Short mmCIF file of C-alpha atoms in Angstrom, two decimals:
data_model
loop_
_atom_site.label_atom_id
_atom_site.label_comp_id
_atom_site.label_asym_id
_atom_site.label_seq_id
_atom_site.Cartn_x
_atom_site.Cartn_y
_atom_site.Cartn_z
CA MET J 1 -215.13 149.50 -48.43
CA LYS J 2 -214.89 146.90 -50.97
CA GLN J 3 -211.38 148.06 -51.40
CA SER J 4 -210.62 147.30 -47.57
CA LYS J 5 -211.80 143.62 -47.82
CA LYS J 6 -209.89 143.05 -50.74
CA LYS J 7 -206.69 143.84 -49.02
CA ILE J 8 -207.24 142.07 -45.55
CA ARG J 9 -206.76 138.88 -47.76
CA GLN J 10 -203.29 139.96 -48.38
CA LEU J 11 -202.15 138.33 -44.73
CA SER J 12 -200.40 135.39 -46.30
CA ARG J 13 -200.71 131.74 -44.88
CA LYS J 14 -196.89 132.09 -44.07
CA ASN J 15 -197.36 135.37 -42.05
CA PHE J 16 -200.59 133.49 -40.30
CA TRP J 17 -198.39 130.48 -39.21
CA LYS J 18 -195.51 132.67 -38.23
CA ILE J 19 -197.95 134.89 -36.10
CA ILE J 20 -199.37 131.47 -34.41
CA VAL J 21 -195.71 130.12 -33.92
CA TYR J 22 -194.22 133.28 -32.42
CA SER J 23 -197.13 133.92 -30.19
CA VAL J 24 -197.41 130.27 -28.74
CA VAL J 25 -193.61 129.83 -28.16
CA GLY J 26 -193.44 133.40 -26.54
CA LEU J 27 -196.23 132.67 -24.14
CA LEU J 28 -194.63 129.35 -23.73
CA PHE J 29 -191.33 130.89 -22.62
CA MET J 30 -193.05 133.28 -20.43
CA VAL J 31 -194.83 130.53 -18.34
CA LEU J 32 -191.77 128.82 -18.10
CA ALA J 33 -190.01 132.26 -16.85
CA SER J 34 -192.78 132.66 -14.49
CA LEU J 35 -192.55 129.30 -13.23
CA SER J 36 -188.80 129.52 -12.53
CA CYS J 37 -189.56 132.39 -10.49
CA ILE J 38 -191.86 130.37 -8.14
CA TRP J 39 -189.73 127.07 -8.35
CA ASP J 40 -186.08 126.55 -8.29
CA SER J 41 -185.28 123.64 -10.62
CA ALA J 42 -181.92 122.76 -8.92
CA HIS J 43 -183.57 122.49 -5.88
CA ILE J 44 -186.13 120.28 -7.39
CA LEU J 45 -183.61 118.29 -8.90
CA ALA J 46 -181.43 117.83 -5.99
CA ILE J 47 -184.62 116.85 -3.76
CA HIS J 48 -184.97 113.80 -6.38
CA MET J 49 -181.39 113.02 -5.75
CA VAL J 50 -181.73 112.85 -2.08
CA ARG J 51 -185.05 111.42 -1.66
CA LEU J 52 -185.70 107.77 -0.64
CA SER J 53 -185.84 105.96 -3.93
CA LYS J 54 -184.08 102.96 -5.75
CA GLY J 55 -181.34 104.61 -7.48
CA SER J 56 -180.98 107.95 -5.37
CA ILE J 57 -178.05 109.10 -3.15
CA MET J 58 -179.86 108.31 0.26
CA TYR J 59 -181.04 104.89 -0.91
CA ASN J 60 -177.39 104.13 -2.28
CA ILE J 61 -176.08 104.92 1.41
CA VAL J 62 -178.62 103.14 3.11
CA THR J 63 -177.84 100.01 1.04
CA GLN J 64 -174.21 100.29 1.18
CA LYS J 65 -172.25 97.65 2.69
CA ASP J 66 -169.61 98.58 5.17
CA TYR J 67 -170.59 102.03 5.31
CA PRO J 68 -168.38 104.60 7.33
CA CYS J 69 -170.47 106.28 9.64
CA ALA J 70 -169.53 108.39 13.09
CA TYR J 71 -166.41 108.47 14.45
CA TYR J 72 -166.01 108.13 18.62
CA ASP J 73 -163.24 110.16 20.14
CA ILE J 74 -163.19 108.08 23.56
CA TYR J 75 -161.65 109.77 26.64
CA LEU J 76 -161.31 108.06 29.76
CA PHE J 77 -161.04 109.35 33.59
CA ASN J 78 -157.87 108.05 34.98
CA ILE J 79 -157.74 108.27 38.87
CA THR J 80 -154.91 109.81 40.35
CA ASN J 81 -155.53 109.14 43.97
CA GLY J 82 -156.88 105.99 44.67
CA ASP J 83 -155.32 105.16 47.60
CA ALA J 84 -155.54 108.21 49.23
CA PHE J 85 -159.59 108.35 48.21
CA LEU J 86 -160.26 104.65 49.28
CA SER J 87 -158.44 105.16 52.67
CA GLY J 88 -160.35 108.30 53.52
CA ARG J 89 -157.39 110.79 53.68
CA GLU J 90 -158.91 112.50 50.61
CA LYS J 91 -162.33 113.23 50.45
CA LYS J 92 -162.66 113.82 46.93
CA LEU J 93 -161.84 111.29 43.88
CA LYS J 94 -159.22 113.01 41.76
CA VAL J 95 -159.63 112.33 37.85
CA LYS J 96 -157.84 113.35 34.81
CA GLU J 97 -158.91 112.49 31.07
CA VAL J 98 -156.87 110.48 29.06
CA GLY J 99 -157.43 110.38 25.18
CA PRO J 100 -158.31 110.20 22.36
CA PHE J 101 -158.86 106.60 21.56
CA ARG J 102 -160.56 106.88 18.33
CA TYR J 103 -162.99 104.54 16.84
CA GLN J 104 -165.37 104.39 13.92
CA GLU J 105 -168.52 102.79 13.18
CA PHE J 106 -169.23 100.99 10.12
CA ARG J 107 -172.99 100.10 9.24
CA THR J 108 -174.59 97.24 6.77
CA ASN J 109 -178.32 97.61 6.49
CA THR J 110 -179.90 94.13 6.02
CA ASN J 111 -183.18 93.10 5.05
CA ILE J 112 -184.03 96.36 3.20
CA ASP J 113 -187.70 96.55 2.14
CA LEU J 114 -188.49 99.86 0.54
CA ASP J 115 -192.38 100.25 -0.27
CA MET J 116 -192.90 103.32 -2.12
CA GLU J 117 -196.40 102.74 -2.39
CA LYS J 118 -196.74 102.89 1.16
CA GLY J 119 -193.80 105.28 1.65
CA ILE J 120 -192.10 103.41 4.20
CA LEU J 121 -188.38 101.55 4.42
CA LYS J 122 -187.62 98.74 6.63
CA TYR J 123 -184.23 97.63 7.44
CA THR J 124 -181.96 96.08 10.04
CA PRO J 125 -178.50 97.71 10.73
CA LYS J 126 -175.52 95.60 11.72
CA ILE J 127 -172.69 97.51 13.36
CA ASP J 128 -169.16 96.96 13.42
CA ILE J 129 -166.76 99.25 15.44
CA ARG J 130 -163.05 99.41 14.33
CA PHE J 131 -160.08 101.15 16.04
CA ILE J 132 -158.68 104.05 14.03
CA PRO J 133 -154.97 104.08 15.19
CA GLU J 134 -153.75 107.40 13.25
CA PHE J 135 -156.07 109.39 15.57
CA SER J 136 -155.37 107.93 18.69
CA ILE J 137 -152.74 108.70 21.23
CA ALA J 138 -151.92 105.00 21.67
CA ASP J 139 -153.14 101.31 21.02
CA PRO J 140 -155.88 100.85 23.62
CA ARG J 141 -154.10 97.43 24.37
CA ASP J 142 -150.93 99.52 25.63
CA VAL J 143 -152.25 102.01 27.75
CA GLU J 144 -152.68 101.44 31.37
CA LEU J 145 -155.10 103.32 33.89
CA GLN J 146 -156.27 103.46 37.25
CA MET J 147 -159.88 102.92 36.70
CA PRO J 148 -163.19 101.91 39.22
CA ASP J 149 -163.54 98.34 39.00
CA MET J 150 -167.02 98.91 37.15
CA VAL J 151 -168.07 95.19 37.78
CA MET J 152 -167.34 95.48 41.70
CA LEU J 153 -169.24 98.72 41.99
CA ALA J 154 -172.03 97.74 39.84
CA ALA J 155 -172.91 94.83 41.72
CA ALA J 156 -172.41 96.33 45.09
CA SER J 157 -174.89 99.01 44.08
CA ARG J 158 -177.26 96.36 43.33
CA ALA J 159 -176.85 94.37 46.28
CA SER J 160 -177.54 97.40 48.34
CA VAL J 161 -181.46 97.21 47.53
CA HIS J 162 -181.80 93.71 48.55
CA ALA J 163 -182.11 92.26 52.16
CA VAL J 164 -179.37 92.34 54.85
CA PHE J 165 -178.67 88.53 54.45
CA VAL J 166 -178.25 88.68 50.97
CA GLN J 167 -175.52 91.44 51.30
CA TYR J 168 -173.87 89.45 53.77
CA PHE J 169 -173.33 86.22 51.87
CA TYR J 170 -172.32 88.71 48.69
CA ASN J 171 -169.94 90.44 51.04
CA ILE J 172 -168.18 86.96 52.23
CA ALA J 173 -168.11 85.81 48.47
CA VAL J 174 -166.73 88.88 46.99
CA LYS J 175 -164.02 89.16 49.76
CA THR J 176 -162.40 85.62 48.80
CA LEU J 177 -161.92 87.38 45.23
CA ASN J 178 -159.43 89.88 46.90
CA ARG J 179 -160.44 92.48 44.53
CA GLN J 180 -159.80 96.34 44.97
CA PRO J 181 -162.56 98.87 43.95
CA ILE J 182 -159.76 100.48 41.94
CA GLN J 183 -157.78 98.79 39.86
CA THR J 184 -155.17 99.04 37.30
CA THR J 185 -156.49 98.19 33.94
CA ILE J 186 -155.80 98.49 30.11
CA VAL J 187 -158.00 100.79 27.85
CA HIS J 188 -159.30 97.87 25.95
CA ASN J 189 -160.62 95.80 28.92
CA VAL J 190 -162.68 98.79 29.83
CA LEU J 191 -164.03 99.52 26.35
CA TRP J 192 -164.91 95.94 25.56
CA GLY J 193 -165.00 94.08 28.94
CA MET J 194 -163.57 91.06 30.24
CA HIS J 195 -165.41 87.55 29.79
CA ASN J 196 -166.20 85.70 32.43
CA ASP J 197 -165.70 88.07 35.29
CA ALA J 198 -165.43 86.41 38.62
CA ILE J 199 -167.44 89.04 40.23
CA MET J 200 -170.08 88.96 37.73
CA GLN J 201 -170.41 85.16 38.28
CA VAL J 202 -170.73 85.88 42.10
CA ALA J 203 -173.32 88.48 41.37
CA ASN J 204 -175.47 86.24 39.26
CA THR J 205 -175.33 83.77 41.73
CA PHE J 206 -176.43 85.92 44.82
CA LEU J 207 -178.45 88.90 42.76
CA PRO J 208 -180.24 86.56 39.99
CA GLY J 209 -181.81 88.64 37.31
CA GLU J 210 -180.11 92.12 38.06
CA PHE J 211 -177.71 91.44 35.24
CA ASP J 212 -178.45 89.62 31.92
CA ILE J 213 -175.03 89.31 30.59
CA ASN J 214 -171.50 88.11 31.57
CA THR J 215 -169.49 90.61 29.67
CA PHE J 216 -169.37 94.31 30.83
CA GLY J 217 -168.21 96.46 27.94
CA ILE J 218 -169.06 99.68 26.66
CA LEU J 219 -168.41 99.50 22.91
CA GLN J 220 -169.52 95.78 22.85
CA LYS J 221 -172.80 97.24 24.07
CA ILE J 222 -172.70 99.91 21.19
CA GLN J 223 -171.63 97.25 18.60
CA ASN J 224 -174.40 94.68 19.63
CA SER J 225 -177.02 97.51 19.78
CA GLY J 226 -178.21 96.69 16.20
CA ASP J 227 -179.67 93.69 14.88
CA LYS J 228 -183.22 95.35 15.47
CA ASN J 229 -185.79 96.39 13.13
CA PHE J 230 -186.25 99.90 11.80
CA VAL J 231 -189.44 100.94 10.01
CA ILE J 232 -188.86 104.66 8.53
CA ASN J 233 -190.67 107.16 6.60
CA ALA J 234 -189.73 107.40 2.89
CA THR J 235 -191.79 110.30 1.62
CA ASP J 236 -189.96 113.61 1.15
CA GLU J 237 -192.09 115.43 3.77
CA GLU J 238 -191.14 113.00 6.51
CA LYS J 239 -187.96 111.34 5.22
CA PHE J 240 -186.14 109.20 7.84
CA LYS J 241 -188.74 109.89 10.47
CA ILE J 242 -188.96 106.51 12.89
CA ILE J 243 -192.05 104.82 12.57
CA SER J 244 -191.20 101.74 14.86
CA PHE J 245 -188.25 100.17 16.07
CA ASN J 246 -188.10 96.42 16.70
CA GLY J 247 -191.89 96.26 16.14
CA GLU J 248 -192.56 99.14 18.91
CA LYS J 249 -193.71 102.68 18.09
CA GLY J 250 -191.89 103.74 21.54
CA LEU J 251 -189.63 102.36 24.16
CA PRO J 252 -191.02 99.71 26.32
CA VAL J 253 -188.12 99.72 28.52
CA LEU J 254 -189.04 103.39 29.18
CA GLY J 255 -192.82 102.78 30.13
CA TYR J 256 -194.03 102.88 26.56
CA GLY J 257 -197.55 100.40 26.19
CA THR J 258 -198.25 101.26 30.04
CA HIS J 259 -199.73 104.17 31.94
CA LYS J 260 -196.66 106.07 31.77
CA GLN J 261 -196.70 106.50 28.10
CA SER J 262 -195.93 109.84 26.81
CA ARG J 263 -193.88 111.72 24.15
CA CYS J 264 -190.88 110.84 26.48
CA ASN J 265 -190.92 107.51 25.42
CA THR J 266 -192.68 107.48 21.86
CA PHE J 267 -190.84 108.00 18.36
CA LYS J 268 -192.86 111.02 17.56
CA ASP J 269 -190.56 113.57 15.53
CA ALA J 270 -187.76 111.05 16.23
CA TYR J 271 -184.75 110.44 13.54
CA GLU J 272 -181.65 108.27 13.70
CA GLY J 273 -179.53 111.43 12.36
CA ILE J 274 -178.68 109.50 8.93
CA SER J 275 -181.13 112.50 7.49
CA TYR J 276 -183.80 114.42 8.12
CA PRO J 277 -187.20 115.84 6.09
CA ILE J 278 -186.66 118.32 3.11
CA ASP J 279 -187.86 122.05 3.82
CA ILE J 280 -187.51 121.94 7.60
CA THR J 281 -188.19 125.35 9.32
CA LYS J 282 -186.54 126.44 12.61
CA ASP J 283 -189.97 125.34 14.14
CA THR J 284 -189.73 121.68 12.64
CA PRO J 285 -189.53 119.52 15.65
CA LEU J 286 -186.58 117.31 15.87
CA ARG J 287 -185.46 114.46 18.21
CA LEU J 288 -182.34 112.26 18.09
CA TYR J 289 -182.77 108.31 18.86
CA HIS J 290 -179.71 105.93 19.00
CA ASN J 291 -180.27 102.57 20.34
CA SER J 292 -177.45 102.64 22.61
CA LEU J 293 -178.38 105.83 24.29
CA CYS J 294 -181.65 104.04 25.36
CA ARG J 295 -183.62 107.65 24.95
CA LEU J 296 -184.76 110.23 22.79
CA VAL J 297 -182.90 113.39 22.98
CA ASP J 298 -184.61 116.79 21.97
CA LEU J 299 -182.69 119.26 19.49
CA GLU J 300 -183.10 122.80 19.93
CA TYR J 301 -182.74 125.30 17.01
CA TYR J 302 -179.95 127.66 17.80
CA GLY J 303 -178.83 129.68 14.63
CA THR J 304 -177.56 129.75 11.01
CA ARG J 305 -174.19 129.05 9.51
CA SER J 306 -172.67 129.69 6.29
CA MET J 307 -171.01 126.74 4.77
CA ASP J 308 -168.14 126.81 2.31
CA TYR J 309 -169.60 124.77 -0.50
CA GLY J 310 -173.02 127.20 -0.21
CA PRO J 311 -175.66 126.04 2.34
CA GLU J 312 -177.11 128.30 4.91
CA ALA J 313 -177.34 125.58 7.42
CA TYR J 314 -179.52 125.61 10.31
CA VAL J 315 -177.54 124.87 13.80
CA TYR J 316 -179.09 122.69 16.43
CA LYS J 317 -178.02 122.05 20.07
CA ILE J 318 -179.15 119.29 22.56
CA ARG J 319 -181.45 121.08 25.00
CA ARG J 320 -179.49 122.19 28.05
CA ASP J 321 -181.96 120.01 30.08
CA ALA J 322 -181.84 117.28 28.09
CA PHE J 323 -180.20 115.14 30.98
CA SER J 324 -182.18 116.71 33.84
CA ASN J 325 -185.18 115.77 35.53
CA THR J 326 -188.29 117.55 33.86
CA THR J 327 -191.67 116.62 32.96
CA GLU J 328 -190.51 116.09 29.41
CA THR J 329 -188.13 113.55 30.51
CA GLU J 330 -189.47 111.60 33.62
CA CYS J 331 -189.94 108.31 31.68
CA VAL J 332 -186.16 108.21 31.59
CA CYS J 333 -185.50 107.89 35.42
CA HIS J 334 -186.03 104.68 37.28
CA LEU J 335 -184.19 105.95 40.41
CA PRO J 336 -185.45 105.96 43.73
CA LYS J 337 -184.23 109.90 43.54
CA CYS J 338 -183.63 111.25 40.13
CA ILE J 339 -180.60 113.26 39.51
CA ASN J 340 -180.42 116.50 37.64
CA GLY J 341 -177.89 116.00 34.54
CA VAL J 342 -177.61 112.49 34.79
CA THR J 343 -180.14 110.37 33.14
CA ASP J 344 -180.70 106.62 34.09
CA LEU J 345 -179.31 104.04 31.52
CA ALA J 346 -179.59 100.85 33.92
CA PRO J 347 -182.89 99.67 31.55
CA CYS J 348 -180.78 99.56 28.38
CA PHE J 349 -177.34 98.68 29.75
CA TYR J 350 -177.44 95.23 31.46
CA GLY J 351 -179.22 96.51 34.26
CA ALA J 352 -176.18 98.04 35.58
CA PRO J 353 -176.40 101.40 37.96
CA SER J 354 -175.40 103.31 35.00
CA GLY J 355 -176.14 106.71 33.75
CA LEU J 356 -175.81 109.42 30.84
CA SER J 357 -174.72 112.99 31.14
CA ASN J 358 -172.88 115.48 29.28
CA ALA J 359 -169.18 115.37 29.11
CA HIS J 360 -167.69 116.66 32.31
CA PHE J 361 -171.27 117.17 33.68
CA LEU J 362 -171.52 120.05 31.60
CA TYR J 363 -175.21 121.78 32.61
CA SER J 364 -175.80 119.37 35.43
CA ASP J 365 -176.38 119.84 38.95
CA MET J 366 -173.13 120.95 40.93
CA LYS J 367 -173.96 118.65 43.53
CA VAL J 368 -173.14 115.65 40.94
CA SER J 369 -169.33 116.66 40.91
CA GLU J 370 -168.67 117.88 44.43
CA ARG J 371 -166.95 114.86 45.47
CA LEU J 372 -164.88 114.97 42.48
CA GLU J 373 -161.85 116.86 41.21
CA GLY J 374 -160.81 117.33 37.60
CA MET J 375 -164.25 118.01 36.06
CA ASN J 376 -163.87 120.97 33.74
CA PRO J 377 -167.01 121.27 31.70
CA ASP J 378 -166.76 123.56 28.64
CA GLU J 379 -169.44 124.36 26.28
CA GLU J 380 -166.95 124.78 23.08
CA LYS J 381 -165.42 121.24 24.07
CA HIS J 382 -168.00 119.25 25.57
CA GLY J 383 -171.36 120.71 24.11
CA SER J 384 -173.28 119.38 21.11
CA GLU J 385 -173.88 120.72 17.74
CA PHE J 386 -175.81 119.43 14.54
CA VAL J 387 -175.71 121.38 11.42
CA ILE J 388 -178.36 120.30 9.00
CA ASP J 389 -179.40 121.82 5.33
CA PRO J 390 -182.67 122.94 5.82
CA LYS J 391 -183.85 122.53 2.06
CA LEU J 392 -182.35 118.98 1.45
CA GLY J 393 -182.33 117.82 5.15
CA VAL J 394 -178.75 116.40 5.03
CA PRO J 395 -176.73 116.62 8.07
CA LEU J 396 -173.61 118.65 7.18
CA ALA J 397 -171.71 118.26 10.53
CA THR J 398 -172.34 116.61 13.78
CA LYS J 399 -170.62 117.07 17.43
CA PHE J 400 -172.45 115.36 20.33
CA THR J 401 -170.38 114.30 23.33
CA VAL J 402 -172.10 111.93 25.99
CA GLN J 403 -170.74 110.51 29.16
CA GLY J 404 -170.72 107.30 30.74
CA ASN J 405 -171.28 107.08 34.58
CA LEU J 406 -171.87 104.82 37.59
CA ILE J 407 -174.60 105.79 39.69
CA MET J 408 -173.63 104.22 43.16
CA GLY J 409 -176.59 103.73 45.82
CA ASP J 410 -175.66 103.37 49.58
CA VAL J 411 -173.04 100.82 49.76
CA SER J 412 -171.82 101.34 53.20
CA PHE J 413 -172.65 97.58 53.88
CA ASN J 414 -169.51 96.94 51.84
CA SER J 415 -166.45 98.03 53.54
CA ASP J 416 -164.36 97.83 50.31
CA VAL J 417 -166.55 100.25 48.43
CA LYS J 418 -168.50 102.28 50.88
CA VAL J 419 -166.34 105.35 49.95
CA PHE J 420 -168.31 105.49 46.80
CA SER J 421 -171.96 105.40 48.59
CA ASN J 422 -174.44 107.50 46.98
CA MET J 423 -171.90 109.04 44.17
CA VAL J 424 -171.96 109.62 40.82
CA VAL J 425 -168.47 108.05 39.44
CA PRO J 426 -167.55 109.33 35.98
CA LEU J 427 -166.14 106.50 33.47
CA LEU J 428 -165.35 107.88 30.16
CA TYR J 429 -166.97 109.94 27.56
CA PHE J 430 -167.56 109.86 23.93
CA LYS J 431 -167.19 113.05 21.52
CA ILE J 432 -169.49 111.58 18.33
CA VAL J 433 -168.26 113.52 15.09
CA GLN J 434 -169.93 113.10 11.85
CA PRO J 435 -167.14 112.21 9.25
CA GLU J 436 -166.36 114.84 6.52
CA MET J 437 -168.95 115.40 4.04
CA PRO J 438 -168.40 113.35 0.86
CA GLU J 439 -167.37 115.60 -2.43
CA TYR J 440 -170.17 114.46 -4.41
CA PHE J 441 -172.29 115.98 -1.67
CA LYS J 442 -170.35 118.95 -1.73
CA SER J 443 -170.83 119.15 -5.25
CA LEU J 444 -174.55 118.95 -5.19
CA PHE J 445 -174.99 121.61 -2.79
CA TRP J 446 -172.41 123.64 -4.66
CA VAL J 447 -175.04 123.30 -7.69
CA VAL J 448 -177.96 124.13 -5.41
CA TYR J 449 -176.46 126.98 -3.85
CA VAL J 450 -174.14 128.57 -5.87
CA LEU J 451 -174.58 127.78 -9.60
CA GLY J 452 -178.20 127.19 -9.50
CA PRO J 453 -179.19 130.76 -8.61
CA TYR J 454 -176.95 132.29 -11.30
CA PHE J 455 -178.27 129.61 -13.72
CA ARG J 456 -181.93 130.31 -12.52
CA TYR J 457 -181.85 133.76 -12.76
CA ALA J 458 -180.26 133.89 -16.48
CA SER J 459 -182.68 131.35 -17.46
CA ILE J 460 -185.50 133.50 -16.03
CA ILE J 461 -184.02 136.84 -17.86
CA ILE J 462 -183.24 134.87 -21.21
CA LEU J 463 -186.77 133.28 -21.02
CA TYR J 464 -188.55 136.66 -20.30
CA SER J 465 -186.51 138.38 -23.04
CA THR J 466 -186.87 135.60 -25.69
CA SER J 467 -190.44 135.71 -24.89
CA PHE J 468 -191.09 139.56 -25.26
CA LEU J 469 -189.23 139.46 -28.38
CA LEU J 470 -191.17 136.95 -29.96
CA LEU J 471 -194.31 138.28 -28.95
CA PHE J 472 -193.55 141.89 -30.38
CA SER J 473 -192.42 139.95 -33.59
CA ALA J 474 -196.03 138.29 -33.65
CA PHE J 475 -197.56 141.67 -33.12
CA LYS J 476 -195.49 143.63 -35.66
CA LEU J 477 -195.94 141.13 -38.33
CA TYR J 478 -199.80 141.12 -37.52
CA TYR J 479 -199.97 144.62 -37.60
CA ASN J 480 -197.93 145.24 -40.81
CA SER J 481 -199.85 142.66 -42.55
CA VAL J 482 -203.32 143.31 -41.17
CA VAL J 483 -203.97 146.66 -39.35
CA THR J 484 -201.89 148.62 -41.90
CA THR J 485 -203.90 147.38 -45.09
CA ILE J 486 -207.32 148.22 -43.23
CA GLN J 487 -206.11 151.69 -42.53
CA PHE J 488 -204.94 152.77 -45.70
CA PRO J 489 -207.98 152.15 -48.30
CA ALA J 490 -209.94 154.32 -45.45
CA GLN J 491 -207.74 157.14 -45.89
CA GLU J 492 -208.01 156.94 -49.63
CA LEU J 493 -211.84 157.13 -49.28
CA LEU J 494 -211.40 160.14 -47.12
CA ILE J 495 -209.09 161.96 -49.46
CA ALA J 496 -211.75 161.13 -52.29
CA GLU J 497 -214.86 162.42 -50.60
CA ASN J 498 -213.05 165.60 -49.76
CA ASN J 499 -212.03 166.09 -53.28
CA GLU J 500 -215.88 165.74 -54.18
CA LYS J 501 -216.82 168.30 -51.86
CA CYS J 502 -214.32 170.76 -53.21
CA HIS J 503 -215.66 170.32 -56.85
#
């Protein structure tokens, strides 16, 4: 046995350190390979790039001046039987859509304040809307249409709820203007309004407090819908979730802060649509808010779609009953009688009796369009679609249509507009489309979804293979240097003992 102890010392210092190094590095590689099986390094890197922190892609987008946002493809409803409808010869108002006239929203966020410690981002959006001629049928200043006189109809509808003597003097004042409820106008005036409109002045005289502006323009309203302060969540788990808007955690115009407060008028699960949290699931509640819409819209998971540059995206649509009268949307309606398929917009649109719906009254109550001809609702053309990458929360494509209408009350007191009594009059609809995904985003997705998995699996194989090779080398070195030297003298002793027995 003395010989055995002597040979153990044959493990040299050099071999000892080789065994240690091989073992440590081999175990380290095994841990890295195991972690790579659990964690996707490309995904982690991408999350870091799209998080809300200074220098990240999303932060650069938020802070970029004049950032190009959504396209607005606008279609207006041209009246083709104005005289026959006004005279009563035809009972249905015939309309035909004309468009598109494309505009684009450009945005600059000011007063930006990112507080990573609190996990919030504050900013004030400034919106500029510009005409894009190459994707439009013509210049909106050159196209004439037969359209309802929006100011005249809106004022008459507001006057209908006032006392008879107010209606009487209002009628006299309007008659002197010699205006017709259906008039020839250019597209530009419909979209941007006319300053110092004579009927608006009459309305502000006889109906004080009913309207809060002198110009009645739809795009003007959207462009002026900025200048409000947003506070949003800046954490990865709730990225871009709205915390407050203009200091409120809900919409006071829809009853927030009163006994009518509910999920309908609070910013719970609400986003502007710029981006969404990371790692959303099919059950993650998502709601869309845009100040010009004057309401929150629930999105509903619909399915998945494979994108050319890698992601297996989630597809959402606006709920079919989004503009209907339900318990979840009851805060939106301020009308004496709510209309299924048309949401009251008056609180956010100068007080005018206006309403939102899907384009061509898609999914609306059929009674809404029974006095109209030319409404052709089509899910493919007039539906909505929000394509979102679930891992990074980035919107990949958006298509969203919304229609502006006048909601007329009983205006039979006014002989000029009485044919419009209790009617929803379509004016125009917007098809809101997200611009093409920037190339740097496509490259990022390609790395995460296409190159990333190959790199990950190759790394796992290489790490595991190297780990096993190093551990095997360490074991082999130990075995050759120690175990063999222990066993060999034991065999010599056994042979010697046998020899002694034979003698």
